[in-house]
Each structure stands twice: as structure tokens, then as C-alpha cells.
Amino acid sequence: MQQGLFGDESVAQNCIFCKIIADKAPAHILYRDEQVLSFLDTSPVSPGHSLIIPINHHDNIFTLSDAESTAVALHAKRLAPVIKRVTDSDGLAIHQLNGRAAGQTVFHYHMHLIPCQHGASKSIHGRRLATQSALAELAERIRQDLSK
Ligand code: 5GP
Ligand code: ZN
């Protein structure tokens, strides 16, 4: 884990994504292994909007190791076609923001996978919370497709 100003423990305690990793905050998990975790965004730009994070806390790309970067990219490659298929989308956008200046709002490195339909707006951030039931139903379908 990256050394924060107040030490590792404080970073993990204050980071919502570290809390999800530690099972101390709820999330609709899609996949987990020793290096990465993926889950549905609670304020999706479109249904299926997912986030992939490294298990170790890094604020952004600038401290990410090659191995962690590779693990996130490989999982994105596996998850992208599944999300596109399950949401019946025309395309899929991948975004990754580093630093407040870039628009980053959660400071645990993450990659966005956003299903896109022709003609729909191409924003990076959603404006409304999805319902828990919609997220749960979609996560189940994605997990089932991933396990095939
Ligand atoms: P960023 O602006 O840092 O690139 O994106 C942060 C993303 O995390 C946003 O899309 C936001 O909706 C999502 N997000 C923020 N808090 C939570 C949370 O507690 N759970 C989940 N699943 N997503 C979150
Ligand atoms: Zn974190």
C-alpha cells in the first residue's frame, strides 16, 4: 500500500474504495482476485458503468506498479466485452482520471468502463444514484456471463 501523509492505516480508513476492498462498505462486486477488484458505479453514466481498482491503495497512476497496471488492463480486456454484451451496448468507453485537475473525485486509482449507445451523451460522471435493485440485478447478470 502507498504511504500516505498519515501512514497506511489512515489512508485505508478514509478511502471508500479501500473500505469496499476490506468489506467495510457495500458494493455490487463483479470480480475479485489478489490484484484487482471490479464493481458497479453507484452513480452510473449508463447501466453497467463499472470500476476496476487495484487491491493496493494508490491515489492515482503515478505510483502504480507495472504489475498492478497490467492486472487492471487485463481485467478490463476480459470485463469489457461482457459488459457490452450484457447491456446490449453499441460501444464501451474507458476513462481514467488522475488528480483533481483531471476531474478525479475518488482518490484510489480506478478505471471506468462505461457502456455507450449511439446518440447518447458521452459524459464521464453520472448524475443520479442507481437503485440498489437495478445494480444487484445487473451485477448478477455480469457475474454469470463472466463465469462462462
Ligand atoms: P472519478 O471522478 O474519481 O474518476 O470517479 C469516481 C467514481 O466513483 C464516480 O463515477 C462515482 O460515481 C463513483 N463512486 C463514488 N463513491 C462510490 C461508492 O461508494 N461506491 C461506488 N460503487 N462508486 C462510487
Ligand atoms: Zn484506497
PDB file of N, CA, C and O in Angstrom, residues 44-47 87-93 95 114-125 127:
ATOM      1  N   PRO A  44     -24.137   5.618 -12.085  1.00  0.00           N
ATOM      2  CA  PRO A  44     -23.664   5.266 -13.428  1.00  0.00           C
ATOM      3  C   PRO A  44     -24.036   6.296 -14.488  1.00  0.00           C
ATOM      4  O   PRO A  44     -25.117   6.876 -14.454  1.00  0.00           O
ATOM      5  N   VAL A  45     -23.125   6.500 -15.429  1.00  0.00           N
ATOM      6  CA  VAL A  45     -23.432   7.297 -16.625  1.00  0.00           C
ATOM      7  C   VAL A  45     -24.484   6.538 -17.435  1.00  0.00           C
ATOM      8  O   VAL A  45     -25.404   7.129 -18.010  1.00  0.00           O
ATOM      9  N   SER A  46     -24.345   5.216 -17.466  1.00  0.00           N
ATOM     10  CA  SER A  46     -25.317   4.344 -18.136  1.00  0.00           C
ATOM     11  C   SER A  46     -25.295   3.018 -17.375  1.00  0.00           C
ATOM     12  O   SER A  46     -24.313   2.711 -16.679  1.00  0.00           O
ATOM     13  N   PRO A  47     -26.369   2.207 -17.491  1.00  0.00           N
ATOM     14  CA  PRO A  47     -26.394   0.933 -16.767  1.00  0.00           C
ATOM     15  C   PRO A  47     -25.180   0.075 -17.161  1.00  0.00           C
ATOM     16  O   PRO A  47     -24.857  -0.049 -18.346  1.00  0.00           O
ATOM     17  N   THR A  87     -25.265  -5.453 -21.457  1.00  0.00           N
ATOM     18  CA  THR A  87     -26.049  -4.211 -21.556  1.00  0.00           C
ATOM     19  C   THR A  87     -26.500  -3.933 -22.991  1.00  0.00           C
ATOM     20  O   THR A  87     -27.145  -2.924 -23.255  1.00  0.00           O
ATOM     21  N   ASP A  88     -26.127  -4.820 -23.896  1.00  0.00           N
ATOM     22  CA  ASP A  88     -26.501  -4.683 -25.313  1.00  0.00           C
ATOM     23  C   ASP A  88     -26.135  -3.287 -25.843  1.00  0.00           C
ATOM     24  O   ASP A  88     -26.962  -2.590 -26.447  1.00  0.00           O
ATOM     25  N   SER A  89     -24.882  -2.867 -25.580  1.00  0.00           N
ATOM     26  CA  SER A  89     -24.431  -1.520 -25.945  1.00  0.00           C
ATOM     27  C   SER A  89     -23.781  -1.508 -27.318  1.00  0.00           C
ATOM     28  O   SER A  89     -23.303  -2.527 -27.813  1.00  0.00           O
ATOM     29  N   ASP A  90     -23.727  -0.289 -27.903  1.00  0.00           N
ATOM     30  CA  ASP A  90     -23.082  -0.123 -29.216  1.00  0.00           C
ATOM     31  C   ASP A  90     -21.566  -0.009 -29.078  1.00  0.00           C
ATOM     32  O   ASP A  90     -20.819  -0.328 -29.996  1.00  0.00           O
ATOM     33  N   GLY A  91     -21.122   0.511 -27.926  1.00  0.00           N
ATOM     34  CA  GLY A  91     -19.686   0.682 -27.695  1.00  0.00           C
ATOM     35  C   GLY A  91     -19.406   0.735 -26.214  1.00  0.00           C
ATOM     36  O   GLY A  91     -20.321   0.583 -25.390  1.00  0.00           O
ATOM     37  N   LEU A  92     -18.141   0.923 -25.871  1.00  0.00           N
ATOM     38  CA  LEU A  92     -17.788   0.974 -24.442  1.00  0.00           C
ATOM     39  C   LEU A  92     -16.616   1.931 -24.272  1.00  0.00           C
ATOM     40  O   LEU A  92     -15.574   1.770 -24.913  1.00  0.00           O
ATOM     41  N   ALA A  93     -16.809   2.959 -23.433  1.00  0.00           N
ATOM     42  CA  ALA A  93     -15.748   3.947 -23.204  1.00  0.00           C
ATOM     43  C   ALA A  93     -14.951   3.573 -21.965  1.00  0.00           C
ATOM     44  O   ALA A  93     -15.506   3.087 -20.979  1.00  0.00           O
ATOM     45  N   HIS A  95     -12.346   5.342 -19.253  1.00  0.00           N
ATOM     46  CA  HIS A  95     -11.772   6.601 -18.780  1.00  0.00           C
ATOM     47  C   HIS A  95     -10.973   6.333 -17.521  1.00  0.00           C
ATOM     48  O   HIS A  95     -11.295   5.432 -16.747  1.00  0.00           O
ATOM     49  N   ILE A 114     -17.566   2.266 -19.336  1.00  0.00           N
ATOM     50  CA  ILE A 114     -18.901   2.859 -19.493  1.00  0.00           C
ATOM     51  C   ILE A 114     -19.543   2.420 -20.817  1.00  0.00           C
ATOM     52  O   ILE A 114     -19.062   2.781 -21.898  1.00  0.00           O
ATOM     53  N   PRO A 115     -20.622   1.618 -20.723  1.00  0.00           N
ATOM     54  CA  PRO A 115     -21.331   1.228 -21.939  1.00  0.00           C
ATOM     55  C   PRO A 115     -21.898   2.455 -22.649  1.00  0.00           C
ATOM     56  O   PRO A 115     -22.398   3.373 -21.992  1.00  0.00           O
ATOM     57  N   CYS A 116     -21.809   2.483 -23.972  1.00  0.00           N
ATOM     58  CA  CYS A 116     -22.280   3.639 -24.764  1.00  0.00           C
ATOM     59  C   CYS A 116     -23.266   3.189 -25.830  1.00  0.00           C
ATOM     60  O   CYS A 116     -23.068   2.161 -26.484  1.00  0.00           O
ATOM     61  N   GLN A 117     -24.304   4.006 -25.979  1.00  0.00           N
ATOM     62  CA  GLN A 117     -25.272   3.795 -27.065  1.00  0.00           C
ATOM     63  C   GLN A 117     -25.106   4.914 -28.083  1.00  0.00           C
ATOM     64  O   GLN A 117     -24.789   6.041 -27.707  1.00  0.00           O
ATOM     65  N   HIS A 118     -25.300   4.615 -29.357  1.00  0.00           N
ATOM     66  CA  HIS A 118     -25.265   5.657 -30.379  1.00  0.00           C
ATOM     67  C   HIS A 118     -26.197   6.798 -29.978  1.00  0.00           C
ATOM     68  O   HIS A 118     -27.326   6.556 -29.562  1.00  0.00           O
ATOM     69  N   GLY A 119     -25.710   8.019 -30.077  1.00  0.00           N
ATOM     70  CA  GLY A 119     -26.567   9.187 -29.844  1.00  0.00           C
ATOM     71  C   GLY A 119     -26.684   9.613 -28.397  1.00  0.00           C
ATOM     72  O   GLY A 119     -27.191  10.698 -28.118  1.00  0.00           O
ATOM     73  N   ALA A 120     -26.224   8.775 -27.452  1.00  0.00           N
ATOM     74  CA  ALA A 120     -26.339   9.153 -26.033  1.00  0.00           C
ATOM     75  C   ALA A 120     -25.185  10.072 -25.651  1.00  0.00           C
ATOM     76  O   ALA A 120     -24.142  10.069 -26.312  1.00  0.00           O
ATOM     77  N   SER A 121     -25.368  10.842 -24.568  1.00  0.00           N
ATOM     78  CA  SER A 121     -24.317  11.786 -24.166  1.00  0.00           C
ATOM     79  C   SER A 121     -23.076  11.019 -23.708  1.00  0.00           C
ATOM     80  O   SER A 121     -23.156   9.909 -23.209  1.00  0.00           O
ATOM     81  N   LYS A 122     -21.909  11.641 -23.887  1.00  0.00           N
ATOM     82  CA  LYS A 122     -20.638  10.940 -23.639  1.00  0.00           C
ATOM     83  C   LYS A 122     -19.969  11.443 -22.356  1.00  0.00           C
ATOM     84  O   LYS A 122     -18.778  11.694 -22.320  1.00  0.00           O
ATOM     85  N   SER A 123     -20.760  11.610 -21.297  1.00  0.00           N
ATOM     86  CA  SER A 123     -20.157  12.132 -20.062  1.00  0.00           C
ATOM     87  C   SER A 123     -19.355  11.048 -19.349  1.00  0.00           C
ATOM     88  O   SER A 123     -19.455   9.859 -19.650  1.00  0.00           O
ATOM     89  N   ILE A 124     -18.553  11.491 -18.376  1.00  0.00           N
ATOM     90  CA  ILE A 124     -17.717  10.567 -17.602  1.00  0.00           C
ATOM     91  C   ILE A 124     -18.353  10.293 -16.244  1.00  0.00           C
ATOM     92  O   ILE A 124     -18.206   9.224 -15.687  1.00  0.00           O
ATOM     93  N   HIS A 125     -19.074  11.296 -15.708  1.00  0.00           N
ATOM     94  CA  HIS A 125     -19.705  11.138 -14.404  1.00  0.00           C
ATOM     95  C   HIS A 125     -21.227  11.106 -14.531  1.00  0.00           C
ATOM     96  O   HIS A 125     -21.808  11.934 -15.238  1.00  0.00           O
ATOM     97  N   ARG A 127     -25.120  11.416 -12.913  1.00  0.00           N
ATOM     98  CA  ARG A 127     -25.712  12.441 -12.045  1.00  0.00           C
ATOM     99  C   ARG A 127     -26.665  11.880 -11.012  1.00  0.00           C
ATOM    100  O   ARG A 127     -27.029  12.561 -10.079  1.00  0.00           O
TER     101      ARG A 127
END
